[in-house]
Every structure is written in structure tokens, then in C-alpha cells.
PDB file of C-alpha atoms in Angstrom:
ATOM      1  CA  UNK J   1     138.523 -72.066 -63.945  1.00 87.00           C
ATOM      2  CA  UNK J   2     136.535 -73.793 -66.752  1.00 90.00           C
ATOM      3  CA  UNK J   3     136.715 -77.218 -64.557  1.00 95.00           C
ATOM      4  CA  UNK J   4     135.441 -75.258 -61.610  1.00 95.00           C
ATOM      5  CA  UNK J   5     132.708 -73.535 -62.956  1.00 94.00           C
ATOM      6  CA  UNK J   6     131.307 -76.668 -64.547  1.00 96.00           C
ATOM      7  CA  UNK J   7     131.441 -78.141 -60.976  1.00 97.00           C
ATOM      8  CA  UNK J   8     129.384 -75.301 -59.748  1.00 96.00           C
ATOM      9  CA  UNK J   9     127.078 -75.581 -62.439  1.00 95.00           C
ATOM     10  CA  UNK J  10     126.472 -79.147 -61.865  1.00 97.00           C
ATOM     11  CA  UNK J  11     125.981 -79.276 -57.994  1.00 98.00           C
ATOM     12  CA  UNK J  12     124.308 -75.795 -58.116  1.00 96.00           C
ATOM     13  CA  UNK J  13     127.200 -73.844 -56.485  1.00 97.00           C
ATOM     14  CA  UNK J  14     128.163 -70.343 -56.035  1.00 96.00           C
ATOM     15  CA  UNK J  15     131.951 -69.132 -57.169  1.00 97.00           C
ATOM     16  CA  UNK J  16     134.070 -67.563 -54.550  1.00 97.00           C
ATOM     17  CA  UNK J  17     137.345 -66.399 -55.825  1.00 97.00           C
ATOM     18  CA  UNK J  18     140.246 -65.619 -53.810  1.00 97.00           C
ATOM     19  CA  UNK J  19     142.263 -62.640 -55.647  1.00 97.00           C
ATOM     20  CA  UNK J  20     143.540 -61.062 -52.768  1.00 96.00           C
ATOM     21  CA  UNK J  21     147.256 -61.548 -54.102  1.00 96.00           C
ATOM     22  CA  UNK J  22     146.110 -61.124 -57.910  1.00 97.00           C
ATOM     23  CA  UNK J  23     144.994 -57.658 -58.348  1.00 97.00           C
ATOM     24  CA  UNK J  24     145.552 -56.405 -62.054  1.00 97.00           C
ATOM     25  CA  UNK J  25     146.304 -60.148 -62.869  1.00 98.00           C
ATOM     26  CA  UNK J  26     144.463 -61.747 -66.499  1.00 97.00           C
ATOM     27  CA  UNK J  27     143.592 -65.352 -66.833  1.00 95.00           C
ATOM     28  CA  UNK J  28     143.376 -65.670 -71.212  1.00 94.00           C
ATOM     29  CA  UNK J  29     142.796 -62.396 -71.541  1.00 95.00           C
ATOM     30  CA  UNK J  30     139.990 -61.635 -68.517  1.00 96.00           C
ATOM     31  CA  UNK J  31     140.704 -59.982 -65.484  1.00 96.00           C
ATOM     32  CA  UNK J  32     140.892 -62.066 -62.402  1.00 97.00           C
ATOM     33  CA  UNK J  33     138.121 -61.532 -59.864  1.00 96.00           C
ATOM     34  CA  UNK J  34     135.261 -61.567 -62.476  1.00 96.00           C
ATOM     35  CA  UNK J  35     135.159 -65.101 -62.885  1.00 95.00           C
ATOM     36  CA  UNK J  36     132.604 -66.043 -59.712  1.00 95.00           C
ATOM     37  CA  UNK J  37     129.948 -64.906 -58.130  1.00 97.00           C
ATOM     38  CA  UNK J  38     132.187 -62.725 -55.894  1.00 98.00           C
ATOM     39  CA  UNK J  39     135.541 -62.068 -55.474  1.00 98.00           C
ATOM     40  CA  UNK J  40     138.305 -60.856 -52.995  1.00 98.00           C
ATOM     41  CA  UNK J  41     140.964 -58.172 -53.203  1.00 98.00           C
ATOM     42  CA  UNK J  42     143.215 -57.605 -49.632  1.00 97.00           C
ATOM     43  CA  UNK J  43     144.819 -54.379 -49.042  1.00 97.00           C
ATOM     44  CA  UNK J  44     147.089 -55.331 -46.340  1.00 95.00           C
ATOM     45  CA  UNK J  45     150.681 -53.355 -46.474  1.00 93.00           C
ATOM     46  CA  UNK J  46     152.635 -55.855 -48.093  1.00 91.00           C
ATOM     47  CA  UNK J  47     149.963 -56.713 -51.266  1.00 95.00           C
ATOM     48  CA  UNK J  48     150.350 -54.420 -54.436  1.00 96.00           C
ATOM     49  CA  UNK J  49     148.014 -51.606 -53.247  1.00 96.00           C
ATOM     50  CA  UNK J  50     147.044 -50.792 -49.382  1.00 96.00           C
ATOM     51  CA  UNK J  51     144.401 -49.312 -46.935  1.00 97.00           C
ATOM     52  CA  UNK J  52     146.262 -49.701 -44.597  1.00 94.00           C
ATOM     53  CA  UNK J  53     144.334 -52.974 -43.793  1.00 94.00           C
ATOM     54  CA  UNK J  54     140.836 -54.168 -45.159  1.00 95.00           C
ATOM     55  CA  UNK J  55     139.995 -55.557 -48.509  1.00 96.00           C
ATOM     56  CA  UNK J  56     136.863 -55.448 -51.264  1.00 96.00           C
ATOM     57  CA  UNK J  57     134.286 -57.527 -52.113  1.00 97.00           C
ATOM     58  CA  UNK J  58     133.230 -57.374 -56.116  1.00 97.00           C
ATOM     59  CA  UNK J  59     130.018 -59.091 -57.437  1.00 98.00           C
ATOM     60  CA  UNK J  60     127.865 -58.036 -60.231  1.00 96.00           C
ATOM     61  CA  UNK J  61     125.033 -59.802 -58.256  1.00 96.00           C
ATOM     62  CA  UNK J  62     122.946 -58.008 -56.432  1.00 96.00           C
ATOM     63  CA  UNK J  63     121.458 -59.509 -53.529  1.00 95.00           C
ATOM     64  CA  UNK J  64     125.096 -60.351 -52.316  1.00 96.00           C
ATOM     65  CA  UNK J  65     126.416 -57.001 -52.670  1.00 96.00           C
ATOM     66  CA  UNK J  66     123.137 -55.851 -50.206  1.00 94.00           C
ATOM     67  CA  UNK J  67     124.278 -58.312 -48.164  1.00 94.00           C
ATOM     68  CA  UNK J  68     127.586 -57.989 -48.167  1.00 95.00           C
ATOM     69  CA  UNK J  69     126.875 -53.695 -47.419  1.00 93.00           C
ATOM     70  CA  UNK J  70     124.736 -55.053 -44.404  1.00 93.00           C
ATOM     71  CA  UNK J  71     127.567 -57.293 -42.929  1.00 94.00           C
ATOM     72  CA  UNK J  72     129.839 -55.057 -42.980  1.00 93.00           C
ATOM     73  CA  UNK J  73     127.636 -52.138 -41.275  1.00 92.00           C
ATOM     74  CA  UNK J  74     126.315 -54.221 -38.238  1.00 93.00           C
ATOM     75  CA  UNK J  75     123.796 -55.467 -40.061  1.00 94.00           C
ATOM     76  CA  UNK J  76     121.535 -52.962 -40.995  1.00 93.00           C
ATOM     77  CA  UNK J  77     119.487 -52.580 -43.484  1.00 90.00           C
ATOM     78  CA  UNK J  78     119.735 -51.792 -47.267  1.00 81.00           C
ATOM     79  CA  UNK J  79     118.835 -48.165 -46.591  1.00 80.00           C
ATOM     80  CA  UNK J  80     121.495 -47.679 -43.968  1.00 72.00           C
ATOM     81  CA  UNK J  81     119.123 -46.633 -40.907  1.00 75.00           C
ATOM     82  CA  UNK J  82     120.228 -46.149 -37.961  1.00 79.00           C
ATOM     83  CA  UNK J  83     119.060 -48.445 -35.500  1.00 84.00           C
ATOM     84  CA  UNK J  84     117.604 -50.975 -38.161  1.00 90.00           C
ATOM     85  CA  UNK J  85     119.541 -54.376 -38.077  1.00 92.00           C
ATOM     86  CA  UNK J  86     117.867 -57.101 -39.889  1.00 92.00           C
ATOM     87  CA  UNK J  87     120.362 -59.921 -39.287  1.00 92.00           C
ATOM     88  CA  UNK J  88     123.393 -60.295 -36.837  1.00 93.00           C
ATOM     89  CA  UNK J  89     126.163 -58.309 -38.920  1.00 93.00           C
ATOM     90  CA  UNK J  90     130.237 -56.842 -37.929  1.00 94.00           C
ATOM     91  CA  UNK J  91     132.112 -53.385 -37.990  1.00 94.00           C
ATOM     92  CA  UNK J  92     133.942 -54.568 -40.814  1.00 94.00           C
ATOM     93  CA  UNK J  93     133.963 -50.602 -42.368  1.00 93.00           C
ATOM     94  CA  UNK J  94     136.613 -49.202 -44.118  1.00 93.00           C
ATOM     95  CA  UNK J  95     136.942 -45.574 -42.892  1.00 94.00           C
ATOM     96  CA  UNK J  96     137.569 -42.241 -44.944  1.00 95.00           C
ATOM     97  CA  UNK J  97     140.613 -42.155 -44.253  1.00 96.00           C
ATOM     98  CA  UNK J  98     141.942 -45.898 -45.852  1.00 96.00           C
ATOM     99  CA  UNK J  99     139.248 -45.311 -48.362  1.00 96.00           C
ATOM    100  CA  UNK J 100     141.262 -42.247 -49.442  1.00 97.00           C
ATOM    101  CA  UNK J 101     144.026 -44.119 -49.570  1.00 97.00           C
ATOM    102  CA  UNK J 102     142.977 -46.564 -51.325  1.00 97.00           C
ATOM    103  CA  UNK J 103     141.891 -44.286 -53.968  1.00 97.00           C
ATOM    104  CA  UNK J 104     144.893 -42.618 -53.984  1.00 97.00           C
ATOM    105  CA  UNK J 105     146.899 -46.280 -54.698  1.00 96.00           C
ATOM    106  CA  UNK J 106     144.267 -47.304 -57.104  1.00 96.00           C
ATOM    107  CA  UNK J 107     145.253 -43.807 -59.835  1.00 97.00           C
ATOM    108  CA  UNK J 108     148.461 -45.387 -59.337  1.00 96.00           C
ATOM    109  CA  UNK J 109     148.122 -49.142 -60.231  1.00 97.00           C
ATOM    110  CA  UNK J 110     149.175 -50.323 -62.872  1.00 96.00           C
ATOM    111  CA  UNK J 111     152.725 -47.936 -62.046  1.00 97.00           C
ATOM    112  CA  UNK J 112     152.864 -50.151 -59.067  1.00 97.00           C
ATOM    113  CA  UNK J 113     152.943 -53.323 -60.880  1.00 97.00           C
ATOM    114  CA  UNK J 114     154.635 -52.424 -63.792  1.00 97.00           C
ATOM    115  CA  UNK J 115     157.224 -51.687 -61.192  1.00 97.00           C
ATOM    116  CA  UNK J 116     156.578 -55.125 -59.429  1.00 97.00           C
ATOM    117  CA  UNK J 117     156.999 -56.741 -62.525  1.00 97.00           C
ATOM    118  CA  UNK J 118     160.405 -54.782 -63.471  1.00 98.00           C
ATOM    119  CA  UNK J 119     161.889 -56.284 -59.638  1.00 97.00           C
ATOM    120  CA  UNK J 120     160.856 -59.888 -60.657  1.00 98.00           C
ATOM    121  CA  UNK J 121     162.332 -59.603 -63.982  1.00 98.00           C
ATOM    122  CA  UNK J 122     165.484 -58.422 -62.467  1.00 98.00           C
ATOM    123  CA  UNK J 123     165.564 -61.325 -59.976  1.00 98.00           C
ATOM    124  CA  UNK J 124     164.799 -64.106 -62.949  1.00 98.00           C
ATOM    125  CA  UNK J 125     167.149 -63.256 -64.915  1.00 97.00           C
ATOM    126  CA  UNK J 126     169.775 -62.618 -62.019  1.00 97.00           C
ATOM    127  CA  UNK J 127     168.898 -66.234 -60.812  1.00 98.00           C
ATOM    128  CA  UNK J 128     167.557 -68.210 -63.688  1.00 96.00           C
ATOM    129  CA  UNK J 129     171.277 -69.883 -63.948  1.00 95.00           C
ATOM    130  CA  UNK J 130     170.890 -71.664 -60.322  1.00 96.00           C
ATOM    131  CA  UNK J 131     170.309 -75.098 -61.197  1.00 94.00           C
ATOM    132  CA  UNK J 132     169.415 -75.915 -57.758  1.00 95.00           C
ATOM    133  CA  UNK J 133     166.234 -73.089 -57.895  1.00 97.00           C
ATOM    134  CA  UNK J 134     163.189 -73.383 -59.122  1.00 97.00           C
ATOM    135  CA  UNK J 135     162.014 -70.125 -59.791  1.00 98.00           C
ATOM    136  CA  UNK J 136     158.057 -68.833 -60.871  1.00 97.00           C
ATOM    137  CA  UNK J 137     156.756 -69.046 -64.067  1.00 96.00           C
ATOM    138  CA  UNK J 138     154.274 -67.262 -65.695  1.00 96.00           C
ATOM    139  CA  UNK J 139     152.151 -69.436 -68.162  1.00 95.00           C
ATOM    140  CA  UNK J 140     151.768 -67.412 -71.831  1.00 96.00           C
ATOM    141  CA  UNK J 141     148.178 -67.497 -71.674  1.00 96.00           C
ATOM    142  CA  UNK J 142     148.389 -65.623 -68.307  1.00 97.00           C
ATOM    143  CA  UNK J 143     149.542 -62.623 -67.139  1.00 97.00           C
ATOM    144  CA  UNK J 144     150.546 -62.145 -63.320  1.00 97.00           C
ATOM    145  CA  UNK J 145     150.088 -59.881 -60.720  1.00 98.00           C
ATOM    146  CA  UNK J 146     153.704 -59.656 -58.767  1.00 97.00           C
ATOM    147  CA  UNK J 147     152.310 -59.773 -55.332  1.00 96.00           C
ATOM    148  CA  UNK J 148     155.884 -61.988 -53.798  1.00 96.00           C
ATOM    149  CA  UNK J 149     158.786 -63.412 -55.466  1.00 97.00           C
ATOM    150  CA  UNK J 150     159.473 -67.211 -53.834  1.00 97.00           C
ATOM    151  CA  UNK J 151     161.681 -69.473 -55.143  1.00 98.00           C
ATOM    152  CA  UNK J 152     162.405 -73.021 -54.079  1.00 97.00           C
ATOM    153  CA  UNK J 153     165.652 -75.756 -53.677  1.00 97.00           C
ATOM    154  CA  UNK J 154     165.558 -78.668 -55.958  1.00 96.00           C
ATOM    155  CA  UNK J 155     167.908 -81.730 -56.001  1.00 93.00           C
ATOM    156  CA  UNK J 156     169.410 -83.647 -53.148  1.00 92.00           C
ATOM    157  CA  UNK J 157     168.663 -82.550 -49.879  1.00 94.00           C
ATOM    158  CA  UNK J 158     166.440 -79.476 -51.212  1.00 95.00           C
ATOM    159  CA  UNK J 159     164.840 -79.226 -47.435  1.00 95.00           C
ATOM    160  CA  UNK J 160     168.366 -78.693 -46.076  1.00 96.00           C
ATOM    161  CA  UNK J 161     169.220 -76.479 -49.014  1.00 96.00           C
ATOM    162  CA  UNK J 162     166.247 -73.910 -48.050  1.00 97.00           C
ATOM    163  CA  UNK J 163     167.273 -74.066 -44.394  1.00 96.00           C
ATOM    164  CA  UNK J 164     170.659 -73.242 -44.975  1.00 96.00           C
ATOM    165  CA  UNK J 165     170.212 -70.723 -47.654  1.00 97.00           C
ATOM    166  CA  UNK J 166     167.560 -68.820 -45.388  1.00 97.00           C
ATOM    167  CA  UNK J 167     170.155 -68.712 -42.247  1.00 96.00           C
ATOM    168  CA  UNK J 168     172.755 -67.494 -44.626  1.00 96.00           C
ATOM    169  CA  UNK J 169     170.842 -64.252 -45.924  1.00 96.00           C
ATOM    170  CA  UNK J 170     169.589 -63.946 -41.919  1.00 96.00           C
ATOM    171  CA  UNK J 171     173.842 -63.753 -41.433  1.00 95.00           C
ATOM    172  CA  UNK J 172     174.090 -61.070 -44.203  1.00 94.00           C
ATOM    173  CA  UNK J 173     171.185 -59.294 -43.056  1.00 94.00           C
ATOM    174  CA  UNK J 174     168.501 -59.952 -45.562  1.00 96.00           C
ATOM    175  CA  UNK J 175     165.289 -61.377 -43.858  1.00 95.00           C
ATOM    176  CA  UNK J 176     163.022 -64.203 -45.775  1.00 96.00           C
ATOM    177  CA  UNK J 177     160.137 -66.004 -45.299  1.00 94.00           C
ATOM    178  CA  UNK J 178     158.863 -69.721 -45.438  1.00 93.00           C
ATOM    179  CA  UNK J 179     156.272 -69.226 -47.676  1.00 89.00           C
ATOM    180  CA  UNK J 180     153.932 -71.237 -46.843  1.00 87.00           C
ATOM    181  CA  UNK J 181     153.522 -73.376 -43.899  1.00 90.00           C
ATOM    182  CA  UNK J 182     150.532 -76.219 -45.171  1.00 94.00           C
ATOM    183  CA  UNK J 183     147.330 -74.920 -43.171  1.00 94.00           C
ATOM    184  CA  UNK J 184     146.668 -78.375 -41.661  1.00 94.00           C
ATOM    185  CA  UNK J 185     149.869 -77.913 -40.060  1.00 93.00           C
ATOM    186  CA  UNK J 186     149.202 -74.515 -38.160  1.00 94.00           C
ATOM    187  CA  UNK J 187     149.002 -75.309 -34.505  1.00 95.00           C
ATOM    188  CA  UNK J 188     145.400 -74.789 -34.218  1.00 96.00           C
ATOM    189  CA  UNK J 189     144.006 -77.235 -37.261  1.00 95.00           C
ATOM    190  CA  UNK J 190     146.678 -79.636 -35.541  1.00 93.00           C
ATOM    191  CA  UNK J 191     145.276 -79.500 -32.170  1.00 94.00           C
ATOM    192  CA  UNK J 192     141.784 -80.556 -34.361  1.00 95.00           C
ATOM    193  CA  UNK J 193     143.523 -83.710 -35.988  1.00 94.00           C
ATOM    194  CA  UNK J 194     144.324 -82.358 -39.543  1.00 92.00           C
ATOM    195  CA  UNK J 195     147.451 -83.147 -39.401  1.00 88.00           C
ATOM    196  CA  UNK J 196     146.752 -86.906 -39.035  1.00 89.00           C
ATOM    197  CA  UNK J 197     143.423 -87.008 -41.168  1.00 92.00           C
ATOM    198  CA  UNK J 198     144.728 -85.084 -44.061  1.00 92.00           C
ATOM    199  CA  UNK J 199     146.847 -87.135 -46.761  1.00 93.00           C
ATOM    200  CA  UNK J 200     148.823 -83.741 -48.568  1.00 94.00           C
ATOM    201  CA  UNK J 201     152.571 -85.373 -49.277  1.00 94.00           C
ATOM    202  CA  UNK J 202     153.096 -83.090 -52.105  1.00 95.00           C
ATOM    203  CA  UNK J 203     151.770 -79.865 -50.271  1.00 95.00           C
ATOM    204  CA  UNK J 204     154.403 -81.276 -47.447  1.00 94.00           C
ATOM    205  CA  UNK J 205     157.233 -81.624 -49.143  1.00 94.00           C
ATOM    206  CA  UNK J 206     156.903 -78.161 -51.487  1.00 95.00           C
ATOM    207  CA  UNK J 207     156.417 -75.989 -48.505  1.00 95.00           C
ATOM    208  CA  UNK J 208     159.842 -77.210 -47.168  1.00 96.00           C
ATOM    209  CA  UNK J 209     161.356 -75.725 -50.415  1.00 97.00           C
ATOM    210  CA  UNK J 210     160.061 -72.932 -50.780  1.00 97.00           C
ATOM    211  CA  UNK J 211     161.095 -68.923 -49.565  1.00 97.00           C
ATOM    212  CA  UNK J 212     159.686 -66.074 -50.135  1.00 97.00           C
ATOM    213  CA  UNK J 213     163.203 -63.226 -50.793  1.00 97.00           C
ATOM    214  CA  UNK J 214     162.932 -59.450 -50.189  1.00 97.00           C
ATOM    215  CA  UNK J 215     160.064 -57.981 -52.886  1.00 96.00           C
ATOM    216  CA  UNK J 216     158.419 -54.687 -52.881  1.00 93.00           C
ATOM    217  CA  UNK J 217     157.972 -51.917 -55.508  1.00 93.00           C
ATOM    218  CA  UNK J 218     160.812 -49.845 -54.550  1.00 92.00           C
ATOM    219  CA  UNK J 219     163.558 -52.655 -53.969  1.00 94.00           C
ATOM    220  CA  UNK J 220     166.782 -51.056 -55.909  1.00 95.00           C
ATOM    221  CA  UNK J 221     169.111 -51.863 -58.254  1.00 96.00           C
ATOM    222  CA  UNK J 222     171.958 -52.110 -55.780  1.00 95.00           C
ATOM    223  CA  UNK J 223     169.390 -54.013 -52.902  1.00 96.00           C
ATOM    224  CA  UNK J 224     168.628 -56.836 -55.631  1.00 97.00           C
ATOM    225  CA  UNK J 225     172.009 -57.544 -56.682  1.00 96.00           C
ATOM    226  CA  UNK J 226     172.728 -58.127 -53.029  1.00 96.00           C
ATOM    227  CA  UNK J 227     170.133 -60.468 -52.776  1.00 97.00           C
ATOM    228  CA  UNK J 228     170.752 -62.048 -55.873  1.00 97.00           C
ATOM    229  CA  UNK J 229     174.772 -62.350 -54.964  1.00 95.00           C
ATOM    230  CA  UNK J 230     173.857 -63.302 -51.424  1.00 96.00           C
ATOM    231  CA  UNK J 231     172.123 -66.298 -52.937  1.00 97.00           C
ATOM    232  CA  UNK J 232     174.735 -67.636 -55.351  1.00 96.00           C
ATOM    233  CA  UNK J 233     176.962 -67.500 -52.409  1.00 95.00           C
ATOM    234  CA  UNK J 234     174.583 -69.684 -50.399  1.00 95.00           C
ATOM    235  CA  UNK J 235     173.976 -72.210 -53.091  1.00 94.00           C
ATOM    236  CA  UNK J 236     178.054 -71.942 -54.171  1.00 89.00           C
ATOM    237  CA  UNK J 237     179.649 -71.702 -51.236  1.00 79.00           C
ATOM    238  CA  UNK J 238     183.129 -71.205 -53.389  1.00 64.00           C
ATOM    239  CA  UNK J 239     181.664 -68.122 -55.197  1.00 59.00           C
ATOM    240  CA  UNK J 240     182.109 -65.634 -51.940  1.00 56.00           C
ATOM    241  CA  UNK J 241     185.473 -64.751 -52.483  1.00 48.00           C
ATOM    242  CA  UNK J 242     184.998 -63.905 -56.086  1.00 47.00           C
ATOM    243  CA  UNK J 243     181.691 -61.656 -56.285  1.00 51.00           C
ATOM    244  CA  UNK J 244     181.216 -59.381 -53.558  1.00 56.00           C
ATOM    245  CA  UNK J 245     178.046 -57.160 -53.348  1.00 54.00           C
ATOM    246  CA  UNK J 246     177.429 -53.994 -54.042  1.00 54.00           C
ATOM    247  CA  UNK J 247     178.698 -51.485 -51.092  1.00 52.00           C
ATOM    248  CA  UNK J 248     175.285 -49.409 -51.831  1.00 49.00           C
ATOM    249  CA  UNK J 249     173.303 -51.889 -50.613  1.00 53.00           C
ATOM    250  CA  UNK J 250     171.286 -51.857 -47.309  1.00 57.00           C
ATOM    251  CA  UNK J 251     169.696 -54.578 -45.411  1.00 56.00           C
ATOM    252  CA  UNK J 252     166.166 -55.787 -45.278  1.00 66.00           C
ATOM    253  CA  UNK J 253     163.783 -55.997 -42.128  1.00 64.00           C
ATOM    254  CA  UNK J 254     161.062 -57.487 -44.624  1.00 68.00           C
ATOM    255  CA  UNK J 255     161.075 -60.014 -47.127  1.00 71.00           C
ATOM    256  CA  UNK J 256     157.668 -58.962 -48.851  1.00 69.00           C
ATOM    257  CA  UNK J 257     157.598 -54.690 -48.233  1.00 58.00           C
ATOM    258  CA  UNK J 258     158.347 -51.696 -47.585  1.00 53.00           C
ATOM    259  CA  UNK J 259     156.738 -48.671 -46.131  1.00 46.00           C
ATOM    260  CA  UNK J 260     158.005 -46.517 -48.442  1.00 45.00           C
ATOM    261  CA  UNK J 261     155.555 -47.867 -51.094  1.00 63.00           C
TER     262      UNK J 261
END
């Protein structure tokens, strides 16, 4: 962030930050999201507190919180009146009802991610032994915001590896995600000539390696160890007749939530 902001400050730019995955998260000991000029926090189902949809805009400026009210209200004005639009705005509100909830998630936060954080540490040190993982790291001067757990296949054939290992937890009914596809791949920045104009190799070859495994705040005991086991199994393919999951355990429609949270 230092590099960045002394970019903006040189070429007179604002700071947008992008903490929709990073709520509660600390960069040396301050709070991401009150680094730029703004920030973003998405409430989508699967992130770490939910509307229901809809996210939050936080700025201390403000002239781009007024603007930012007046987007989101069809552009009206400050003062709200009706029939008063000063510049071409959006029905971006959030209504009572996902502001409620939202308020009702928020008392609960840091539960959430302490809980969060208690499924990752479960699956790191469940799969920290897999030589052929790579699986996230927190720096020490950091502390994250569990938002979803990916991992990714090193070694020989890695690409292969992650193919494999994602159509054997789709056989034992555990879903996953690739996690994710480079943007200037999508089929609409394609159809643009991204693909060909953008030079990304390393962005290529890591999003080939990586998958995102089941994650959410009430995964159990019993639903983790499956995952876990089903892994090994993937990656050991001599280890299935020797560790067998636990008969508790259900299968997963999602890899990154559940409604239940």
C-alpha cells in the first residue's frame, strides 16, 4: 500500500480499495478499507457477512460520500427531494429489510470470523503435509479476513493434478471451484482482443492450479475431515483403502457457503 499511495501522490490520484473479500482484515496493524479515498465491502451470500446482496461504500471524504448517496438514489440531490435529480444516477438502494440484516450480521462479526478462521486452521493443519499443495499463508505483519480457502497443485503436471483432484471430490460429492479464471480470459474481454494483447504468463499458469474447497462458517468437524481425507485420496491414490471418512459427513452443493450462516 505504501508503493501505491506514493503513486497516487505523485500523478495526483485518488485510492480505490477493493475490500469486498477483506472485511475485519488488518494490514500492520490498520484495518483494511481505510487506506484510500474510498473503499468497498460486498455482502453477497457467500462473503463473511450478507444483505442478501449489495455492498458499502466507506470514505471519510465528503464530497464522495454526497455523491456516492446521490448515485445510489437516482441521482437526486443531497437533501433527498423528491423529484430533484442533479446528475444521471441508479436504484442502487439497499432496502430495510437487507439493511436489517446487515445490522443484524454486523453485532455478530467478529463471531463469524473467528469461526472462519477456526475452519481454515482446521484445513491447514489437516493438509499442510501434502507436498504437492500449496496452501495460503498469512504474512505476520497481517492479519486475514477468511473470506475462501483455495489451495493449489505444485510439481509435475500441477494443471492435470487440479483437474483430476476437482473430478475426484465431484465423484465423492463435494463440489469446488476454479478460483479464478484470469479476467482477460472471460468470453467477453476475449471477444475484445485481451486475450491476445495482454502478456499475463504467470496469472495463466496460477489460475490452472488453483481451487477453491468447501468453506463457510458452519462447515463441521466431521464435513472437513471428509474434505480433507477426500483430498489425500486424490493426491495418494494408494491412501483410499486405508483412511476412510467419517460416516457423519454430508455432501456439499457449494464450495464457498452455506445458507445456514
Amino acid at each position: 500500500m505504501k508503493a501505491i499511495a506514493e503513486i497516487a501522490s505523485e500523478y495526483g490520484l485518488a485510492i480505490l480499495e477493493d475490500a469486498c473479500e477483506a472485511i475485519g482484515a488488518e494490514f500492520r496493524g490498520r484495518r483494511v478499507g481505510t487506506f484510500g479515498n474510498a473503499a468497498v465491502f460486498a455482502f453477497y451470500p457467500n462473503k463473511q457477512m450478507t444483505t442478501g446482496e449489495g455492498g458499502m461504500v466507506v470514505t471519510d471524504d465528503d464530497r464522495i460520500a454526497e455523491r456516492c448517496r446521490s448515485l445510489r438514489n437516482q441521482g437526486r440531490d443531497a437533501d433527498g427531494r423528491w423529484l430533484k435529480h442533479v446528475s444521471l444516477g441508479y436504484n442502487y438502494r439497499l432496502s430495510d429489510i437487507q439493511a436489517a440484516l446487515g445490522l443484524a450480521q454486523l453485532e455478530r462479526i467478529d463471531e463469524l470470523l473467528t469461526k472462519r478462521a477456526s475452519v481454515a486452521e482446521r484445513y491447514l493443519r489437516l493438509l499442510r503435509s501434502e507436498d504437492s499443495l500449496t496452501l495460503p499463508r498469512t504474512p505476520s505483519h497481517a492479519k486475514r479476513s477468511w473470506f475462501v480457502f483455495v489451495i493449489r497443485t505444485t510439481g509435475p503436471r500441477a494443471e492435470e493434478k487440479r483437474d483430476a483432484l476437482r473430478a475426484h471430490l465431484a465423484d465423492a460429492g463435494i463440489a469446488s471451484q476454479i478460483y479464478f479464471p484470469p479476467i482477460h480470459e472471460q468470453p467477453y474481454f476475449k471477444e475484445l482482443g485481451y486475450s491476445q494483447t495482454c502478456d499475463l504468463p504467470i496469472t495463466e499458469s496460477v489460475s490452472k492450479t488453483c481451487l477453491a474447497i468447501p468453506f463457510f462458517t458452519r462447515l463441521s468437524e466431521a464435513q472437513i475431515q471428509l474434505v480433507a481425507t477426500s483430498i489425500r485420496e486424490a493426491l495418494n491414490p494408494g491412501l483410499s483403502s486405508l483412511v476412510q471418512p467419517p460416516e457423519t459427513a454430508k455432501a456439499f452443493s457449494s464450495p464457498t457457503y452455506s445458507a445456514a450462516d
